[in-house]
Tab-separated table of N, CA, C and O in Angstrom:
chain	number	residue	atom	x	y	z
A	1	MET	N	-17.057	-33.723	-12.230
A	1	MET	CA	-18.379	-33.186	-12.048
A	1	MET	C	-19.414	-34.275	-12.287
A	1	MET	O	-19.208	-35.159	-13.096
A	2	TRP	N	-20.530	-34.127	-11.595
A	2	TRP	CA	-21.604	-35.082	-11.749
A	2	TRP	C	-22.582	-34.623	-12.811
A	2	TRP	O	-22.826	-33.440	-13.001
A	3	ASP	N	-23.159	-35.592	-13.471
A	3	ASP	CA	-24.189	-35.319	-14.460
A	3	ASP	C	-25.479	-34.959	-13.708
A	3	ASP	O	-25.797	-35.597	-12.701
A	4	PRO	N	-26.230	-33.957	-14.187
A	4	PRO	CA	-27.466	-33.593	-13.493
A	4	PRO	C	-28.439	-34.762	-13.314
A	4	PRO	O	-29.138	-34.831	-12.309
A	5	SER	N	-28.458	-35.696	-14.270
A	5	SER	CA	-29.383	-36.832	-14.119
A	5	SER	C	-28.953	-37.733	-12.959
A	5	SER	O	-29.803	-38.337	-12.299
A	6	ASP	N	-27.647	-37.838	-12.687
A	6	ASP	CA	-27.186	-38.608	-11.523
A	6	ASP	C	-27.632	-37.945	-10.224
A	6	ASP	O	-27.974	-38.620	-9.255
A	7	VAL	N	-27.616	-36.614	-10.212
A	7	VAL	CA	-28.060	-35.887	-9.017
A	7	VAL	C	-29.578	-36.026	-8.874
A	7	VAL	O	-30.089	-36.299	-7.788
A	8	ARG	N	-30.297	-35.842	-9.981
A	8	ARG	CA	-31.765	-35.918	-9.965
A	8	ARG	C	-32.231	-37.283	-9.474
A	8	ARG	O	-33.106	-37.393	-8.622
A	9	LYS	N	-31.629	-38.350	-10.024
A	9	LYS	CA	-32.058	-39.709	-9.693
A	9	LYS	C	-31.253	-40.294	-8.536
A	9	LYS	O	-31.545	-41.400	-8.073
A	10	GLN	N	-30.209	-39.581	-8.127
A	10	GLN	CA	-29.298	-40.009	-7.069
A	10	GLN	C	-28.734	-41.400	-7.370
A	10	GLN	O	-28.832	-42.333	-6.591
A	11	THR	N	-28.116	-41.463	-8.577
A	11	THR	CA	-27.501	-42.693	-9.048
A	11	THR	C	-26.033	-42.425	-9.356
A	11	THR	O	-25.533	-41.320	-9.187
A	12	GLY	N	-25.345	-43.437	-9.854
A	12	GLY	CA	-23.935	-43.303	-10.229
A	12	GLY	C	-23.060	-42.971	-9.024
A	12	GLY	O	-23.386	-43.303	-7.885
A	13	LYS	N	-21.948	-42.321	-9.296
A	13	LYS	CA	-21.014	-41.962	-8.222
A	13	LYS	C	-21.658	-41.016	-7.216
A	13	LYS	O	-21.413	-41.094	-6.025
A	14	PHE	N	-22.504	-40.123	-7.727
A	14	PHE	CA	-23.210	-39.223	-6.814
A	14	PHE	C	-24.110	-40.024	-5.875
A	14	PHE	O	-24.148	-39.777	-4.669
A	15	GLY	N	-24.846	-40.984	-6.435
A	15	GLY	CA	-25.735	-41.822	-5.627
A	15	GLY	C	-24.977	-42.601	-4.566
A	15	GLY	O	-25.451	-42.736	-3.427
A	16	GLU	N	-23.792	-43.081	-4.932
A	16	GLU	CA	-22.966	-43.808	-3.959
A	16	GLU	C	-22.572	-42.890	-2.807
A	16	GLU	O	-22.677	-43.260	-1.637
A	17	ALA	N	-22.108	-41.682	-3.141
A	17	ALA	CA	-21.685	-40.733	-2.110
A	17	ALA	C	-22.867	-40.312	-1.243
A	17	ALA	O	-22.757	-40.233	-0.008
A	18	PHE	N	-24.019	-40.064	-1.877
A	18	PHE	CA	-25.192	-39.656	-1.118
A	18	PHE	C	-25.696	-40.800	-0.243
A	18	PHE	O	-26.187	-40.578	0.867
A	19	GLY	N	-25.558	-42.025	-0.725
A	19	GLY	CA	-25.930	-43.196	0.070
A	19	GLY	C	-25.126	-43.285	1.358
A	19	GLY	O	-25.663	-43.635	2.422
A	20	LYS	N	-23.839	-42.950	1.289
A	20	LYS	CA	-22.996	-42.940	2.498
A	20	LYS	C	-23.478	-41.886	3.490
A	20	LYS	O	-23.480	-42.099	4.694
A	21	VAL	N	-23.904	-40.750	2.968
A	21	VAL	CA	-24.442	-39.694	3.839
A	21	VAL	C	-25.717	-40.181	4.511
A	21	VAL	O	-25.924	-39.957	5.708
A	22	LYS	N	-26.567	-40.866	3.752
A	22	LYS	CA	-27.808	-41.399	4.315
A	22	LYS	C	-27.517	-42.385	5.442
A	22	LYS	O	-28.195	-42.380	6.467
A	23	GLU	N	-26.523	-43.246	5.244
A	23	GLU	CA	-26.143	-44.233	6.264
A	23	GLU	C	-25.712	-43.557	7.561
A	23	GLU	O	-26.064	-43.995	8.644
A	24	LYS	N	-24.945	-42.484	7.435
A	24	LYS	CA	-24.450	-41.775	8.617
A	24	LYS	C	-25.540	-40.966	9.310
A	24	LYS	O	-25.404	-40.619	10.472
A	25	SER	N	-26.619	-40.672	8.597
A	25	SER	CA	-27.658	-39.786	9.131
A	25	SER	C	-28.970	-40.513	9.377
A	25	SER	O	-30.043	-39.949	9.206
A	26	LYS	N	-28.904	-41.780	9.810
A	26	LYS	CA	-30.118	-42.577	9.983
A	26	LYS	C	-31.099	-41.956	10.978
A	26	LYS	O	-32.296	-42.045	10.807
A	27	GLN	N	-30.592	-41.327	12.029
A	27	GLN	CA	-31.479	-40.755	13.037
A	27	GLN	C	-32.182	-39.486	12.546
A	27	GLN	O	-33.132	-39.032	13.144
A	28	ARG	N	-31.729	-38.922	11.425
A	28	ARG	CA	-32.334	-37.698	10.897
A	28	ARG	C	-32.900	-37.962	9.500
A	28	ARG	O	-32.561	-37.286	8.538
A	29	LEU	N	-33.770	-38.919	9.382
A	29	LEU	CA	-34.319	-39.298	8.084
A	29	LEU	C	-35.117	-38.168	7.434
A	29	LEU	O	-35.090	-38.028	6.208
A	30	ASP	N	-35.807	-37.364	8.240
A	30	ASP	CA	-36.581	-36.269	7.659
A	30	ASP	C	-35.656	-35.241	7.005
A	30	ASP	O	-35.956	-34.699	5.942
A	31	THR	N	-34.500	-34.996	7.619
A	31	THR	CA	-33.525	-34.062	7.052
A	31	THR	C	-32.961	-34.610	5.751
A	31	THR	O	-32.866	-33.884	4.751
A	32	VAL	N	-32.599	-35.875	5.741
A	32	VAL	CA	-32.036	-36.506	4.544
A	32	VAL	C	-33.074	-36.504	3.421
A	32	VAL	O	-32.739	-36.261	2.258
A	33	GLU	N	-34.335	-36.700	3.755
A	33	GLU	CA	-35.391	-36.680	2.742
A	33	GLU	C	-35.531	-35.278	2.147
A	33	GLU	O	-35.739	-35.127	0.937
A	34	LYS	N	-35.408	-34.253	2.969
A	34	LYS	CA	-35.452	-32.869	2.468
A	34	LYS	C	-34.274	-32.614	1.530
A	34	LYS	O	-34.422	-31.950	0.507
A	35	TRP	N	-33.097	-33.133	1.895
A	35	TRP	CA	-31.921	-32.972	1.024
A	35	TRP	C	-32.184	-33.641	-0.319
A	35	TRP	O	-31.888	-33.085	-1.372
A	36	SER	N	-32.718	-34.850	-0.265
A	36	SER	CA	-32.983	-35.615	-1.487
A	36	SER	C	-33.951	-34.855	-2.396
A	36	SER	O	-33.716	-34.724	-3.603
A	37	THR	N	-35.018	-34.329	-1.823
A	37	THR	CA	-35.996	-33.562	-2.588
A	37	THR	C	-35.357	-32.303	-3.160
A	37	THR	O	-35.560	-31.956	-4.329
A	38	GLY	N	-34.564	-31.611	-2.353
A	38	GLY	CA	-33.884	-30.398	-2.807
A	38	GLY	C	-32.925	-30.671	-3.949
A	38	GLY	O	-32.844	-29.884	-4.906
A	39	LEU	N	-32.214	-31.784	-3.882
A	39	LEU	CA	-31.286	-32.146	-4.951
A	39	LEU	C	-32.022	-32.438	-6.247
A	39	LEU	O	-31.580	-32.036	-7.327
A	40	MET	N	-33.161	-33.107	-6.146
A	40	MET	CA	-33.951	-33.386	-7.347
A	40	MET	C	-34.451	-32.081	-7.967
A	40	MET	O	-34.395	-31.901	-9.191
A	41	GLU	N	-34.928	-31.167	-7.132
A	41	GLU	CA	-35.409	-29.872	-7.641
A	41	GLU	C	-34.273	-29.076	-8.284
A	41	GLU	O	-34.441	-28.475	-9.345
A	42	ALA	N	-33.110	-29.066	-7.631
A	42	ALA	CA	-31.968	-28.317	-8.165
A	42	ALA	C	-31.501	-28.897	-9.499
A	42	ALA	O	-31.148	-28.147	-10.419
A	43	ALA	N	-31.512	-30.211	-9.619
A	43	ALA	CA	-31.067	-30.846	-10.861
A	43	ALA	C	-32.027	-30.578	-12.011
A	43	ALA	O	-31.638	-30.668	-13.178
A	44	ASN	N	-33.261	-30.221	-11.703
A	44	ASN	CA	-34.244	-29.917	-12.743
A	44	ASN	C	-34.165	-28.471	-13.224
A	44	ASN	O	-34.822	-28.116	-14.198
A	45	LEU	N	-33.389	-27.640	-12.562
A	45	LEU	CA	-33.240	-26.253	-12.989
A	45	LEU	C	-32.405	-26.209	-14.265
A	45	LEU	O	-31.457	-26.970	-14.428
A	46	SER	N	-32.771	-25.311	-15.150
A	46	SER	CA	-31.970	-25.171	-16.366
A	46	SER	C	-30.782	-24.277	-16.066
A	46	SER	O	-30.818	-23.449	-15.164
A	47	GLY	N	-29.736	-24.441	-16.828
A	47	GLY	CA	-28.539	-23.647	-16.606
A	47	GLY	C	-27.534	-23.872	-17.711
A	47	GLY	O	-27.894	-24.181	-18.835
A	48	TRP	N	-26.283	-23.732	-17.372
A	48	TRP	CA	-25.208	-23.895	-18.347
A	48	TRP	C	-24.533	-25.239	-18.118
A	48	TRP	O	-24.244	-25.625	-16.989
A	49	ASP	N	-24.256	-25.934	-19.195
A	49	ASP	CA	-23.568	-27.217	-19.116
A	49	ASP	C	-22.071	-26.962	-19.243
A	49	ASP	O	-21.604	-26.424	-20.256
A	50	SER	N	-21.327	-27.346	-18.238
A	50	SER	CA	-19.879	-27.093	-18.233
A	50	SER	C	-19.171	-27.806	-19.383
A	50	SER	O	-18.076	-27.401	-19.776
A	51	LYS	N	-19.796	-28.835	-19.945
A	51	LYS	CA	-19.184	-29.546	-21.070
A	51	LYS	C	-19.111	-28.674	-22.321
A	51	LYS	O	-18.347	-28.961	-23.232
A	52	ASN	N	-19.925	-27.620	-22.359
A	52	ASN	CA	-19.953	-26.737	-23.519
A	52	ASN	C	-18.903	-25.626	-23.445
A	52	ASN	O	-18.877	-24.765	-24.326
A	53	TYR	N	-18.083	-25.629	-22.416
A	53	TYR	CA	-17.066	-24.590	-22.252
A	53	TYR	C	-15.695	-25.242	-22.150
A	53	TYR	O	-15.495	-26.169	-21.370
A	54	ARG	N	-14.772	-24.732	-22.945
A	54	ARG	CA	-13.421	-25.277	-22.948
A	54	ARG	C	-12.715	-24.956	-21.639
A	54	ARG	O	-12.024	-25.779	-21.059
A	55	LEU	N	-12.915	-23.736	-21.162
A	55	LEU	CA	-12.284	-23.301	-19.919
A	55	LEU	C	-13.345	-23.042	-18.857
A	55	LEU	O	-14.375	-22.437	-19.141
A	56	GLU	N	-13.066	-23.474	-17.648
A	56	GLU	CA	-13.988	-23.230	-16.543
A	56	GLU	C	-14.177	-21.732	-16.307
A	56	GLU	O	-15.264	-21.272	-15.962
A	57	SER	N	-13.132	-20.956	-16.546
A	57	SER	CA	-13.216	-19.508	-16.341
A	57	SER	C	-14.226	-18.861	-17.288
A	57	SER	O	-14.880	-17.877	-16.922
A	58	GLU	N	-14.392	-19.403	-18.499
A	58	GLU	CA	-15.385	-18.878	-19.441
A	58	GLU	C	-16.799	-19.091	-18.902
A	58	GLU	O	-17.641	-18.198	-18.989
A	59	LEU	N	-17.044	-20.271	-18.348
A	59	LEU	CA	-18.348	-20.574	-17.767
A	59	LEU	C	-18.617	-19.665	-16.570
A	59	LEU	O	-19.702	-19.090	-16.446
A	60	ILE	N	-17.642	-19.512	-15.713
A	60	ILE	CA	-17.801	-18.659	-14.531
A	60	ILE	C	-18.086	-17.228	-14.954
A	60	ILE	O	-18.976	-16.571	-14.404
A	61	ASP	N	-17.370	-16.738	-15.959
A	61	ASP	CA	-17.589	-15.384	-16.456
A	61	ASP	C	-19.017	-15.224	-16.972
A	61	ASP	O	-19.692	-14.230	-16.696
A	62	LYS	N	-19.503	-16.210	-17.710
A	62	LYS	CA	-20.858	-16.175	-18.260
A	62	LYS	C	-21.903	-16.127	-17.137
A	62	LYS	O	-22.833	-15.331	-17.176
A	63	VAL	N	-21.732	-16.977	-16.126
A	63	VAL	CA	-22.680	-17.038	-15.014
A	63	VAL	C	-22.665	-15.731	-14.221
A	63	VAL	O	-23.712	-15.157	-13.917
A	64	VAL	N	-21.480	-15.232	-13.910
A	64	VAL	CA	-21.359	-13.990	-13.131
A	64	VAL	C	-21.980	-12.825	-13.891
A	64	VAL	O	-22.717	-12.012	-13.312
A	65	ASN	N	-21.726	-12.724	-15.185
A	65	ASN	CA	-22.307	-11.636	-15.978
A	65	ASN	C	-23.827	-11.709	-15.988
A	65	ASN	O	-24.504	-10.678	-15.895
A	66	GLN	N	-24.375	-12.906	-16.101
A	66	GLN	CA	-25.828	-13.069	-16.100
A	66	GLN	C	-26.416	-12.648	-14.753
A	66	GLN	O	-27.445	-11.973	-14.703
A	67	ILE	N	-25.761	-13.027	-13.668
A	67	ILE	CA	-26.237	-12.653	-12.333
A	67	ILE	C	-26.151	-11.145	-12.141
A	67	ILE	O	-27.083	-10.516	-11.624
A	68	MET	N	-25.039	-10.548	-12.581
A	68	MET	CA	-24.876	-9.099	-12.439
A	68	MET	C	-25.958	-8.350	-13.210
A	68	MET	O	-26.471	-7.337	-12.736
A	69	LYS	N	-26.325	-8.838	-14.392
A	69	LYS	CA	-27.385	-8.185	-15.171
A	69	LYS	C	-28.712	-8.228	-14.434
A	69	LYS	O	-29.508	-7.296	-14.508
A	70	LYS	N	-28.956	-9.325	-13.721
A	70	LYS	CA	-30.214	-9.445	-12.981
A	70	LYS	C	-30.192	-8.604	-11.707
A	70	LYS	O	-31.199	-8.014	-11.332
A	71	LEU	N	-29.041	-8.537	-11.043
A	71	LEU	CA	-28.945	-7.774	-9.797
A	71	LEU	C	-28.866	-6.274	-10.032
A	71	LEU	O	-29.398	-5.485	-9.253
A	72	TYR	N	-28.187	-5.866	-11.092
A	72	TYR	CA	-27.954	-4.453	-11.342
A	72	TYR	C	-28.344	-4.073	-12.766
A	72	TYR	O	-27.498	-3.731	-13.582
A	73	PRO	N	-29.647	-4.128	-13.065
A	73	PRO	CA	-30.045	-3.710	-14.414
A	73	PRO	C	-29.847	-2.201	-14.549
A	73	PRO	O	-30.341	-1.433	-13.740
A	74	ILE	N	-29.099	-1.799	-15.537
A	74	ILE	CA	-28.763	-0.387	-15.706
A	74	ILE	C	-29.166	0.063	-17.100
A	74	ILE	O	-28.841	-0.575	-18.084
A	75	SER	N	-29.851	1.162	-17.143
A	75	SER	CA	-30.209	1.750	-18.424
A	75	SER	C	-29.510	3.097	-18.518
A	75	SER	O	-29.700	3.954	-17.667
A	76	PHE	N	-28.706	3.265	-19.535
A	76	PHE	CA	-27.937	4.496	-19.663
A	76	PHE	C	-28.510	5.457	-20.691
A	76	PHE	O	-27.928	6.466	-20.971
A	77	SER	N	-29.630	5.123	-21.267
A	77	SER	CA	-30.231	6.040	-22.217
A	77	SER	C	-31.217	6.909	-21.453
A	77	SER	O	-32.411	6.698	-21.477
A	78	ALA	N	-30.688	7.867	-20.718
A	78	ALA	CA	-31.495	8.692	-19.829
A	78	ALA	C	-32.358	9.668	-20.598
A	78	ALA	O	-33.421	10.053	-20.149
A	79	CYS	N	-31.897	10.087	-21.728
A	79	CYS	CA	-32.586	11.142	-22.474
A	79	CYS	C	-32.795	10.715	-23.917
A	79	CYS	O	-32.178	11.286	-24.827
A	80	PRO	N	-33.635	9.722	-24.145
A	80	PRO	CA	-33.835	9.313	-25.529
A	80	PRO	C	-34.413	10.473	-26.344
A	80	PRO	O	-35.260	11.212	-25.878
A	81	GLY	N	-33.898	10.645	-27.521
A	81	GLY	CA	-34.388	11.703	-28.383
A	81	GLY	C	-33.551	12.972	-28.351
A	81	GLY	O	-33.719	13.838	-29.198
A	82	LEU	N	-32.672	13.107	-27.359
A	82	LEU	CA	-31.809	14.284	-27.316
A	82	LEU	C	-30.585	14.005	-28.183
A	82	LEU	O	-29.830	13.076	-27.932
A	83	VAL	N	-30.381	14.785	-29.168
A	83	VAL	CA	-29.301	14.582	-30.125
A	83	VAL	C	-27.950	14.760	-29.440
A	83	VAL	O	-27.713	15.757	-28.771
A	84	GLY	N	-27.077	13.777	-29.608
A	84	GLY	CA	-25.706	13.880	-29.124
A	84	GLY	C	-25.467	13.436	-27.698
A	84	GLY	O	-24.330	13.239	-27.308
A	85	VAL	N	-26.491	13.264	-26.879
A	85	VAL	CA	-26.300	12.898	-25.476
A	85	VAL	C	-25.766	11.480	-25.357
A	85	VAL	O	-24.822	11.222	-24.610
A	86	ASP	N	-26.368	10.548	-26.084
A	86	ASP	CA	-25.922	9.154	-25.992
A	86	ASP	C	-24.469	9.002	-26.426
A	86	ASP	O	-23.723	8.216	-25.849
A	87	ALA	N	-24.052	9.741	-27.407
A	87	ALA	CA	-22.667	9.640	-27.874
A	87	ALA	C	-21.700	10.039	-26.762
A	87	ALA	O	-20.683	9.383	-26.541
A	88	HIS	N	-22.015	11.107	-26.039
A	88	HIS	CA	-21.154	11.550	-24.940
A	88	HIS	C	-21.203	10.556	-23.769
A	88	HIS	O	-20.177	10.261	-23.162
A	89	THR	N	-22.404	10.052	-23.491
A	89	THR	CA	-22.549	9.071	-22.414
A	89	THR	C	-21.730	7.821	-22.722
A	89	THR	O	-21.052	7.286	-21.849
A	90	ASN	N	-21.760	7.376	-23.960
A	90	ASN	CA	-21.008	6.178	-24.348
A	90	ASN	C	-19.501	6.379	-24.258
A	90	ASN	O	-18.760	5.419	-24.096
A	91	LYS	N	-19.033	7.610	-24.359
A	91	LYS	CA	-17.605	7.884	-24.176
A	91	LYS	C	-17.218	7.837	-22.701
A	91	LYS	O	-16.111	7.453	-22.353
A	92	ILE	N	-18.148	8.215	-21.835
A	92	ILE	CA	-17.865	8.291	-20.399
A	92	ILE	C	-17.948	6.921	-19.724
A	92	ILE	O	-17.150	6.609	-18.844
A	93	LEU	N	-18.899	6.088	-20.118
A	93	LEU	CA	-19.147	4.813	-19.439
A	93	LEU	C	-17.907	3.943	-19.262
A	93	LEU	O	-17.679	3.420	-18.170
A	94	PRO	N	-17.068	3.749	-20.287
A	94	PRO	CA	-15.887	2.902	-20.083
A	94	PRO	C	-14.924	3.460	-19.032
A	94	PRO	O	-14.209	2.711	-18.378
A	95	LEU	N	-14.939	4.752	-18.830
A	95	LEU	CA	-14.058	5.367	-17.845
A	95	LEU	C	-14.523	5.133	-16.412
A	95	LEU	O	-13.738	5.262	-15.473
A	96	LEU	N	-15.791	4.791	-16.235
A	96	LEU	CA	-16.356	4.642	-14.897
A	96	LEU	C	-16.120	3.271	-14.275
A	96	LEU	O	-16.314	3.104	-13.083
A	97	CYS	N	-15.726	2.296	-15.063
A	97	CYS	CA	-15.496	0.923	-14.569
A	97	CYS	C	-16.721	0.422	-13.800
A	97	CYS	O	-16.615	-0.053	-12.671
A	98	ILE	N	-17.890	0.533	-14.397
A	98	ILE	CA	-19.142	0.189	-13.736
A	98	ILE	C	-19.206	-1.283	-13.353
A	98	ILE	O	-19.883	-1.643	-12.398
A	99	GLU	N	-18.494	-2.144	-14.058
A	99	GLU	CA	-18.574	-3.570	-13.757
A	99	GLU	C	-17.998	-3.927	-12.388
A	99	GLU	O	-18.260	-4.989	-11.867
A	100	THR	N	-17.239	-3.024	-11.770
A	100	THR	CA	-16.726	-3.288	-10.432
A	100	THR	C	-17.766	-2.893	-9.400
A	100	THR	O	-18.657	-2.096	-9.661
A	101	ALA	N	-17.657	-3.455	-8.202
A	101	ALA	CA	-18.623	-3.181	-7.144
A	101	ALA	C	-18.194	-2.000	-6.273
A	101	ALA	O	-18.827	-1.718	-5.261
A	102	ASP	N	-17.135	-1.313	-6.650
A	102	ASP	CA	-16.655	-0.187	-5.868
A	102	ASP	C	-17.617	0.992	-5.941
A	102	ASP	O	-18.382	1.136	-6.875
A	103	VAL	N	-17.539	1.866	-4.921
A	103	VAL	CA	-18.327	3.093	-4.920
A	103	VAL	C	-17.560	4.139	-5.700
A	103	VAL	O	-16.350	4.290	-5.555
A	104	ARG	N	-18.261	4.875	-6.541
A	104	ARG	CA	-17.634	5.915	-7.361
A	104	ARG	C	-18.361	7.235	-7.143
A	104	ARG	O	-19.575	7.269	-6.981
A	105	PHE	N	-17.605	8.324	-7.140
A	105	PHE	CA	-18.168	9.665	-7.100
A	105	PHE	C	-17.785	10.362	-8.391
A	105	PHE	O	-16.649	10.275	-8.838
A	106	ILE	N	-18.747	11.036	-8.966
A	106	ILE	CA	-18.511	11.710	-10.237
A	106	ILE	C	-18.861	13.179	-10.081
A	106	ILE	O	-19.936	13.510	-9.569
A	107	GLY	N	-17.959	14.036	-10.493
A	107	GLY	CA	-18.228	15.465	-10.493
A	107	GLY	C	-18.501	15.936	-11.906
A	107	GLY	O	-17.746	15.617	-12.819
A	108	ILE	N	-19.599	16.637	-12.088
A	108	ILE	CA	-19.939	17.178	-13.410
A	108	ILE	C	-20.051	18.690	-13.250
A	108	ILE	O	-20.827	19.175	-12.428
A	109	TRP	N	-19.268	19.403	-14.009
A	109	TRP	CA	-19.318	20.857	-13.915
A	109	TRP	C	-19.304	21.466	-15.300
A	109	TRP	O	-18.940	20.829	-16.274
A	110	GLY	N	-19.727	22.699	-15.354
A	110	GLY	CA	-19.768	23.404	-16.625
A	110	GLY	C	-20.666	24.619	-16.530
A	110	GLY	O	-21.279	24.887	-15.496
A	111	MET	N	-20.757	25.347	-17.616
A	111	MET	CA	-21.568	26.565	-17.671
A	111	MET	C	-23.045	26.239	-17.486
A	111	MET	O	-23.489	25.130	-17.773
A	112	ASP	N	-23.797	27.227	-17.033
A	112	ASP	CA	-25.241	27.075	-16.899
A	112	ASP	C	-25.870	26.805	-18.260
A	112	ASP	O	-25.462	27.359	-19.273
A	113	GLY	N	-26.874	25.894	-18.246
A	113	GLY	CA	-27.671	25.680	-19.444
A	113	GLY	C	-27.091	24.755	-20.488
A	113	GLY	O	-27.634	24.651	-21.586
A	114	ILE	N	-26.004	24.030	-20.181
A	114	ILE	CA	-25.415	23.157	-21.211
A	114	ILE	C	-25.927	21.716	-21.144
A	114	ILE	O	-25.536	20.884	-21.945
A	115	GLY	N	-26.801	21.412	-20.144
A	115	GLY	CA	-27.426	20.093	-20.080
A	115	GLY	C	-26.845	19.138	-19.065
A	115	GLY	O	-27.042	17.915	-19.182
A	116	LYS	N	-26.164	19.648	-18.040
A	116	LYS	CA	-25.588	18.757	-17.021
A	116	LYS	C	-26.684	17.956	-16.322
A	116	LYS	O	-26.602	16.741	-16.211
A	117	THR	N	-27.704	18.642	-15.841
A	117	THR	CA	-28.792	17.970	-15.130
A	117	THR	C	-29.583	17.055	-16.056
A	117	THR	O	-29.896	15.914	-15.701
A	118	THR	N	-29.871	17.521	-17.234
A	118	THR	CA	-30.625	16.718	-18.203
A	118	THR	C	-29.883	15.430	-18.527
A	118	THR	O	-30.478	14.363	-18.624
A	119	THR	N	-28.589	15.510	-18.653
A	119	THR	CA	-27.778	14.335	-18.976
A	119	THR	C	-27.798	13.318	-17.851
A	119	THR	O	-27.817	12.111	-18.093
A	120	THR	N	-27.831	13.774	-16.607
A	120	THR	CA	-27.735	12.843	-15.477
A	120	THR	C	-29.074	12.400	-14.921
A	120	THR	O	-29.139	11.371	-14.256
A	121	GLU	N	-30.143	13.114	-15.169
A	121	GLU	CA	-31.452	12.743	-14.624
A	121	GLU	C	-31.894	11.396	-15.166
A	121	GLU	O	-31.808	11.134	-16.350
A	122	GLY	N	-32.377	10.582	-14.266
A	122	GLY	CA	-32.948	9.295	-14.666
A	122	GLY	C	-31.908	8.203	-14.916
A	122	GLY	O	-32.275	7.082	-15.181
A	123	THR	N	-30.633	8.509	-14.815
A	123	THR	CA	-29.633	7.450	-15.013
A	123	THR	C	-29.378	6.769	-13.684
A	123	THR	O	-29.642	7.308	-12.627
A	124	ASN	N	-28.845	5.573	-13.761
A	124	ASN	CA	-28.457	4.831	-12.560
A	124	ASN	C	-26.957	4.864	-12.385
A	124	ASN	O	-26.364	3.964	-11.840
A	125	ILE	N	-26.344	5.881	-12.893
A	125	ILE	CA	-24.884	5.985	-12.816
A	125	ILE	C	-24.533	6.498	-11.449
A	125	ILE	O	-25.074	7.428	-10.949
């Protein structure tokens, strides 16, 4: 892997490789300049340093989880203040396998007046 500063400054092994690309693309200097600018901008973005993770899979898991939180923010406290609802919801959530991207259908049934609608209103389940 390349160090972000090598990408930002286009030096080191990255600079050598990028220099070869520049040589091959002499007729498209404007395109190569856009690439160079884009690489500098990308290298300035903050993120996770792979050197801080023993396993690449740990880093990938961290990045994917962060992206999923941004793409699918879910709030399961649909009825704050209702006694006992959160406890039941917390028992159900692990059974739903929400972390997967599959479509799920849930059937909720029971006697009238026990809180089926109240429990489900406002949730993103």
